[in-house]
Short mmCIF file of C-alpha atoms in Angstrom, two decimals:
data_model
loop_
_atom_site.label_atom_id
_atom_site.label_comp_id
_atom_site.label_asym_id
_atom_site.label_seq_id
_atom_site.Cartn_x
_atom_site.Cartn_y
_atom_site.Cartn_z
CA ARG A 1 50.47 3.24 -31.67
CA THR A 2 50.02 4.63 -34.87
CA THR A 3 51.02 8.51 -35.50
CA SER A 4 47.14 9.18 -36.26
CA SER A 5 45.78 7.82 -32.82
CA THR A 6 48.66 9.70 -31.15
CA SER A 7 47.43 12.89 -32.93
CA ARG A 8 43.96 12.24 -32.02
CA ARG A 9 44.81 11.93 -28.30
CA ARG A 10 46.53 15.40 -28.70
CA VAL A 11 43.39 16.85 -30.13
CA ARG A 12 41.05 15.48 -27.37
CA ARG A 13 43.43 16.64 -24.74
CA ALA A 14 43.58 20.13 -26.23
CA MET A 15 39.80 20.31 -26.58
CA PHE A 16 39.63 19.21 -22.94
CA SER A 17 42.05 21.79 -21.86
CA VAL A 18 39.73 24.49 -23.59
CA THR A 19 36.33 23.47 -22.53
CA CYS A 20 37.48 22.84 -18.78
CA ALA A 21 39.84 25.61 -18.28
CA PRO A 22 38.55 27.94 -15.36
CA SER A 23 36.91 31.27 -15.96
CA ALA A 24 34.29 33.26 -14.54
CA THR A 25 31.83 31.99 -16.89
CA THR A 26 32.47 28.17 -16.16
CA THR A 27 32.86 28.70 -12.33
CA THR A 28 29.45 30.50 -12.56
CA SER A 29 27.96 27.68 -14.58
CA CYS A 30 29.34 25.19 -12.35
CA ALA A 31 27.97 26.81 -9.28
CA VAL A 32 24.21 27.15 -11.17
CA LYS A 33 24.62 23.41 -11.98
CA ALA A 34 25.68 22.50 -8.36
CA THR A 35 22.79 24.55 -6.75
CA ALA A 36 20.15 23.05 -8.90
CA ARG A 37 21.33 19.57 -8.16
CA SER A 38 21.23 20.33 -4.61
CA GLN A 39 17.63 21.71 -4.98
CA ARG A 40 16.71 18.28 -6.92
CA VAL A 41 18.30 16.34 -4.12
CA HIS A 42 16.45 18.41 -1.49
CA ALA A 43 13.05 18.05 -3.36
CA ALA A 44 13.62 14.45 -3.70
CA ALA A 45 14.24 14.14 0.07
CA GLN A 46 11.25 16.19 0.76
CA ARG A 47 9.25 13.83 -1.20
CA ARG A 48 10.58 10.58 0.67
CA SER A 49 9.80 12.48 4.19
CA VAL A 50 6.73 13.65 5.83
CA VAL A 51 6.02 16.76 8.18
CA VAL A 52 4.80 14.21 10.98
CA ASN A 53 6.77 11.22 12.31
CA ALA A 54 6.86 8.13 10.28
CA GLY A 55 4.02 5.73 10.94
CA THR A 56 3.75 4.67 14.73
CA GLY A 57 0.79 2.23 14.48
CA LYS A 58 1.32 -1.53 15.03
CA PHE A 59 2.20 -3.33 12.02
CA ILE A 60 -0.80 -5.02 10.14
CA VAL A 61 -1.21 -7.59 7.54
CA GLY A 62 -4.19 -8.66 5.62
CA GLY A 63 -4.91 -11.62 3.58
CA ASN A 64 -7.43 -11.17 0.54
CA TRP A 65 -8.52 -14.47 -0.64
CA LYS A 66 -10.60 -12.90 -3.55
CA CYS A 67 -12.70 -15.31 -5.48
CA ASN A 68 -10.61 -18.33 -4.44
CA GLY A 69 -11.03 -21.72 -2.85
CA THR A 70 -13.13 -24.87 -2.30
CA ALA A 71 -14.44 -26.26 1.09
CA GLU A 72 -11.33 -28.77 0.99
CA SER A 73 -8.59 -26.01 0.07
CA VAL A 74 -10.05 -23.43 2.68
CA LYS A 75 -9.69 -26.59 5.29
CA SER A 76 -6.11 -27.21 4.10
CA LEU A 77 -5.12 -23.32 4.23
CA VAL A 78 -6.73 -22.96 7.75
CA LYS A 79 -4.93 -25.73 8.98
CA GLU A 80 -1.70 -24.39 7.62
CA LEU A 81 -2.25 -20.82 9.22
CA ASN A 82 -2.96 -22.55 12.64
CA SER A 83 0.18 -24.60 12.40
CA GLY A 84 2.34 -21.69 11.54
CA LYS A 85 4.11 -19.70 14.27
CA ILE A 86 3.58 -15.81 14.31
CA ASP A 87 6.38 -14.80 16.74
CA VAL A 88 6.08 -11.08 16.41
CA ASP A 89 3.45 -8.51 17.62
CA VAL A 90 1.30 -7.94 14.40
CA ASP A 91 -2.42 -7.50 13.73
CA VAL A 92 -3.80 -9.99 10.92
CA TYR A 93 -6.94 -10.31 9.34
CA VAL A 94 -8.01 -12.85 6.33
CA ALA A 95 -10.86 -12.17 3.98
CA PRO A 96 -12.35 -15.32 2.76
CA PRO A 97 -15.30 -15.55 0.17
CA PHE A 98 -18.52 -15.01 1.85
CA VAL A 99 -19.32 -18.57 1.78
CA PHE A 100 -16.57 -19.83 3.48
CA ILE A 101 -16.50 -17.18 6.46
CA PRO A 102 -18.50 -19.39 8.86
CA ARG A 103 -16.14 -22.09 8.37
CA VAL A 104 -13.15 -19.92 8.93
CA GLN A 105 -14.39 -18.22 11.92
CA LYS A 106 -15.12 -21.66 13.31
CA GLU A 107 -11.79 -23.22 12.67
CA LEU A 108 -9.20 -20.50 12.45
CA ASN A 109 -7.33 -19.64 15.54
CA ASN A 110 -8.58 -16.31 16.48
CA LYS A 111 -5.96 -15.48 18.87
CA ASN A 112 -3.71 -14.85 15.86
CA TYR A 113 -6.17 -13.82 12.98
CA ALA A 114 -9.18 -11.73 12.70
CA VAL A 115 -11.73 -12.25 10.07
CA ALA A 116 -12.64 -9.76 7.28
CA ALA A 117 -15.35 -9.44 4.49
CA GLN A 118 -14.21 -8.46 1.05
CA ASN A 119 -16.98 -6.02 0.47
CA CYS A 120 -20.32 -4.67 1.73
CA TRP A 121 -23.28 -2.66 0.55
CA VAL A 122 -23.42 0.96 0.83
CA SER A 123 -26.49 1.18 3.30
CA ALA A 124 -28.85 -1.07 4.99
CA GLY A 125 -30.20 -4.07 3.75
CA GLY A 126 -33.16 -4.38 1.45
CA ALA A 127 -34.00 -5.06 -2.25
CA PHE A 128 -30.16 -5.31 -3.18
CA THR A 129 -29.99 -8.68 -4.76
CA GLY A 130 -26.15 -10.35 -4.26
CA GLU A 131 -25.25 -7.59 -1.66
CA VAL A 132 -24.30 -8.13 2.00
CA SER A 133 -25.06 -5.10 4.28
CA ALA A 134 -22.53 -3.95 6.99
CA ASP A 135 -25.08 -4.56 9.59
CA MET A 136 -25.15 -8.04 8.45
CA LEU A 137 -21.51 -8.46 8.72
CA ALA A 138 -21.74 -6.77 12.29
CA ASP A 139 -24.27 -9.24 13.26
CA ALA A 140 -22.11 -12.22 12.22
CA ASP A 141 -19.12 -11.00 14.36
CA ILE A 142 -17.24 -10.02 11.31
CA PRO A 143 -14.80 -6.95 12.45
CA TRP A 144 -13.30 -6.01 9.33
CA VAL A 145 -14.33 -5.19 5.84
CA ILE A 146 -12.35 -4.50 2.50
CA LEU A 147 -13.48 -1.50 0.68
CA GLY A 148 -12.69 0.21 -2.55
CA HIS A 149 -10.37 -2.41 -3.90
CA SER A 150 -9.36 -1.71 -7.41
CA GLU A 151 -11.02 -4.74 -8.94
CA ARG A 152 -14.32 -3.45 -7.59
CA ARG A 153 -13.53 0.28 -8.80
CA ALA A 154 -12.89 -1.23 -12.20
CA LEU A 155 -15.11 -4.32 -12.77
CA CYS A 156 -17.94 -2.82 -10.69
CA GLY A 157 -17.87 0.81 -11.61
CA GLU A 158 -17.49 1.93 -7.86
CA THR A 159 -16.48 5.72 -7.68
CA ASN A 160 -14.54 7.54 -5.08
CA GLU A 161 -17.79 9.00 -3.81
CA PHE A 162 -19.46 5.64 -3.60
CA VAL A 163 -16.60 4.20 -1.77
CA GLY A 164 -16.74 7.30 0.41
CA GLU A 165 -20.41 6.42 1.57
CA LYS A 166 -19.71 2.72 1.82
CA THR A 167 -17.03 3.46 4.23
CA LYS A 168 -19.08 6.06 6.20
CA TYR A 169 -21.96 3.28 6.66
CA ALA A 170 -19.31 0.41 7.63
CA LEU A 171 -18.03 2.45 10.09
CA SER A 172 -21.38 3.68 11.70
CA LYS A 173 -21.96 -0.13 12.21
CA GLY A 174 -18.82 -0.42 14.19
CA LEU A 175 -16.94 -2.19 11.42
CA LYS A 176 -12.93 -1.54 10.75
CA VAL A 177 -12.40 -0.66 7.12
CA ALA A 178 -9.32 -1.64 5.03
CA LEU A 179 -9.62 1.41 2.54
CA CYS A 180 -7.96 0.57 -0.82
CA ILE A 181 -6.59 3.23 -3.22
CA GLY A 182 -4.15 3.24 -5.97
CA GLU A 183 -2.98 4.09 -9.42
CA THR A 184 -3.14 2.34 -12.81
CA LEU A 185 0.11 1.94 -14.90
CA GLU A 186 -1.22 4.69 -17.10
CA GLN A 187 -1.79 6.91 -14.41
CA ARG A 188 1.81 6.30 -13.02
CA GLU A 189 3.27 6.96 -16.27
CA ALA A 190 1.51 10.08 -16.55
CA GLY A 191 2.98 11.12 -13.01
CA THR A 192 -0.47 11.45 -11.25
CA THR A 193 -0.02 8.70 -8.71
CA LEU A 194 -0.35 10.81 -5.75
CA ASP A 195 -3.14 13.10 -7.44
CA ILE A 196 -5.14 9.78 -7.82
CA CYS A 197 -4.54 8.73 -4.14
CA ARG A 198 -5.59 12.00 -2.93
CA ALA A 199 -8.68 12.13 -4.75
CA GLN A 200 -9.48 8.84 -3.45
CA LEU A 201 -8.77 9.61 -0.03
CA LYS A 202 -10.64 13.14 -0.32
CA ALA A 203 -13.76 11.51 -1.21
CA VAL A 204 -13.81 9.58 2.09
CA ASN A 205 -12.71 12.48 4.15
CA ASP A 206 -15.51 14.61 2.91
CA VAL A 207 -18.02 12.04 4.65
CA VAL A 208 -16.34 10.83 7.73
CA THR A 209 -15.07 12.55 10.67
CA ALA A 210 -11.58 12.69 12.12
CA ALA A 211 -12.31 10.47 14.84
CA ASP A 212 -13.69 7.90 12.32
CA TRP A 213 -9.94 7.45 10.67
CA GLU A 214 -9.08 5.64 13.95
CA ASN A 215 -10.86 2.68 12.65
CA ILE A 216 -9.53 3.04 8.90
CA VAL A 217 -6.50 1.40 7.56
CA ILE A 218 -5.28 2.58 4.23
CA ALA A 219 -4.13 0.02 1.63
CA TYR A 220 -2.19 1.61 -1.14
CA GLU A 221 -2.03 -0.86 -3.88
CA PRO A 222 -0.59 0.36 -7.29
CA VAL A 223 -3.17 -1.47 -9.85
CA TRP A 224 -0.22 -2.19 -12.11
CA ALA A 225 1.46 -4.59 -9.46
CA ILE A 226 -1.68 -6.45 -8.53
CA GLY A 227 -1.20 -10.06 -9.61
CA THR A 228 1.08 -9.20 -12.00
CA GLY A 229 4.28 -10.23 -10.44
CA LYS A 230 5.42 -6.59 -10.83
CA VAL A 231 6.27 -4.97 -7.50
CA ALA A 232 7.04 -1.34 -6.79
CA THR A 233 10.48 -1.02 -5.66
CA PRO A 234 10.71 -0.30 -1.88
CA ASP A 235 11.80 3.20 -2.31
CA GLN A 236 8.77 3.94 -4.91
CA ALA A 237 6.26 2.20 -2.33
CA GLN A 238 7.79 4.53 0.34
CA GLU A 239 7.58 7.70 -1.59
CA VAL A 240 4.04 7.20 -2.23
CA HIS A 241 3.12 6.12 1.42
CA ALA A 242 4.84 9.31 2.70
CA GLY A 243 2.92 11.26 0.33
CA ILE A 244 -0.25 9.72 1.37
CA ARG A 245 0.84 10.34 5.23
CA LYS A 246 1.60 13.96 4.28
CA TRP A 247 -1.83 14.25 2.88
CA CYS A 248 -3.49 12.90 6.06
CA ALA A 249 -1.29 15.35 8.07
CA ASP A 250 -2.49 18.29 6.03
CA ASN A 251 -6.24 17.25 5.68
CA ILE A 252 -7.10 15.34 8.70
CA SER A 253 -4.42 16.04 11.37
CA PRO A 254 -0.90 15.25 12.28
CA ALA A 255 -1.59 13.01 14.94
CA ILE A 256 -3.94 10.98 12.80
CA ALA A 257 -1.15 11.00 10.24
CA SER A 258 0.96 9.43 12.64
CA LYS A 259 -1.12 6.93 13.84
CA ILE A 260 -2.82 5.82 10.78
CA ARG A 261 -1.68 2.59 9.33
CA ILE A 262 -0.61 2.42 5.62
CA GLN A 263 -0.51 -1.03 4.25
CA TYR A 264 1.23 -1.79 0.90
CA GLY A 265 -0.35 -4.24 -1.66
CA GLY A 266 1.02 -5.25 -5.04
CA SER A 267 2.41 -8.83 -5.43
CA VAL A 268 3.86 -8.89 -1.91
CA ASN A 269 5.30 -12.22 -1.21
CA ALA A 270 7.48 -14.30 1.05
CA GLY A 271 10.74 -13.10 -0.84
CA ASN A 272 10.21 -9.36 -0.86
CA CYS A 273 8.16 -8.70 2.24
CA ASP A 274 11.30 -8.18 4.54
CA GLU A 275 12.90 -5.48 2.55
CA LEU A 276 9.45 -3.65 2.15
CA ALA A 277 8.52 -3.84 5.90
CA GLN A 278 11.90 -1.99 6.83
CA LYS A 279 10.34 1.36 4.97
CA GLU A 280 9.33 3.92 7.54
CA ASP A 281 5.92 4.68 6.23
CA ILE A 282 5.09 1.15 5.42
CA ASP A 283 2.90 -0.19 8.22
CA GLY A 284 1.73 -3.52 6.70
CA PHE A 285 0.53 -5.26 3.89
CA LEU A 286 -2.59 -6.65 2.12
CA VAL A 287 -1.79 -9.57 0.37
CA GLY A 288 -3.48 -11.43 -2.40
CA GLY A 289 -2.11 -14.44 -4.22
CA ALA A 290 0.45 -15.23 -1.45
CA SER A 291 -2.22 -15.17 1.28
CA LEU A 292 -3.59 -18.52 -0.10
CA ILE A 293 -0.46 -20.43 0.90
CA GLY A 294 -0.40 -20.64 4.46
CA GLU A 295 3.62 -20.80 4.97
CA ALA A 296 4.10 -17.72 2.91
CA PHE A 297 1.63 -15.84 4.66
CA VAL A 298 3.04 -16.48 8.09
CA THR A 299 6.23 -15.42 6.94
CA ILE A 300 4.79 -12.35 5.57
CA CYS A 301 3.42 -11.70 8.95
CA ASN A 302 6.55 -12.29 10.65
CA SER A 303 8.35 -9.67 8.40
CA ALA A 304 6.89 -7.03 10.99
CA LYS A 305 9.95 -7.68 13.07
CA HIS A 306 11.75 -5.60 10.36
CA SER A 307 9.57 -2.79 10.55
CA LYS A 308 10.68 0.67 12.02
#
């Protein structure tokens, strides 16, 4: 080794001994840093936990077929679902496009699957071209409806308040509601994810009763992860789900917060479902693209075996 490199090492050792020599100042500084670090860890733990117990509701998986399918492809998908084996205790619903619902009701194994609508109108029927009322869904023996999906919020201009009124009316007709909430990429990057979710939940809570929440499933869908192939990490999803459950405890009741089921939706597939299902506040999934693949959807349903 050269003399110059040896000299540089001596200088670095000297600098190290000076900067790290114990003193009252450095000891106090280290203590302050340790305390701050402890506070940050504690705060992170609080964000990941909830005042009430983690979800106690039965795992639930929904399949949102969106605006996809033909008579032939739906027939094939139903056949795949019927032949798949769901070997765990789980609630499952699928939401075909309206025109295919009668076929699905007739052919799909109703012991394993319930049928849902993808939307309904805010009030009773009438001069509302293109709409379907909750009364019609109830009359057609369709027990579930998806409301507040981000695509309807963005493409159809549905506000938080409008979704609240739709939810109220659907519940009044005896339907169960999968209530979708979630933030855009810009909102996540701005750090307002939970603020957005709370506002969406509040608009519903303002017009329904505590008892109504017994028939609502919350579907948290980060908009930036829907159909993009991007998925929130299990820890990111758990953090938001825990925040949602805490909001329910603070604004509805701890009992409802414990029982209410919070689905995760955002590019869930057969490859990532098992890990996501292990998180204590993830009570199921709302699945988009993968719900169009029978084998994959059955795999996702069976991930319930990994839930806490």
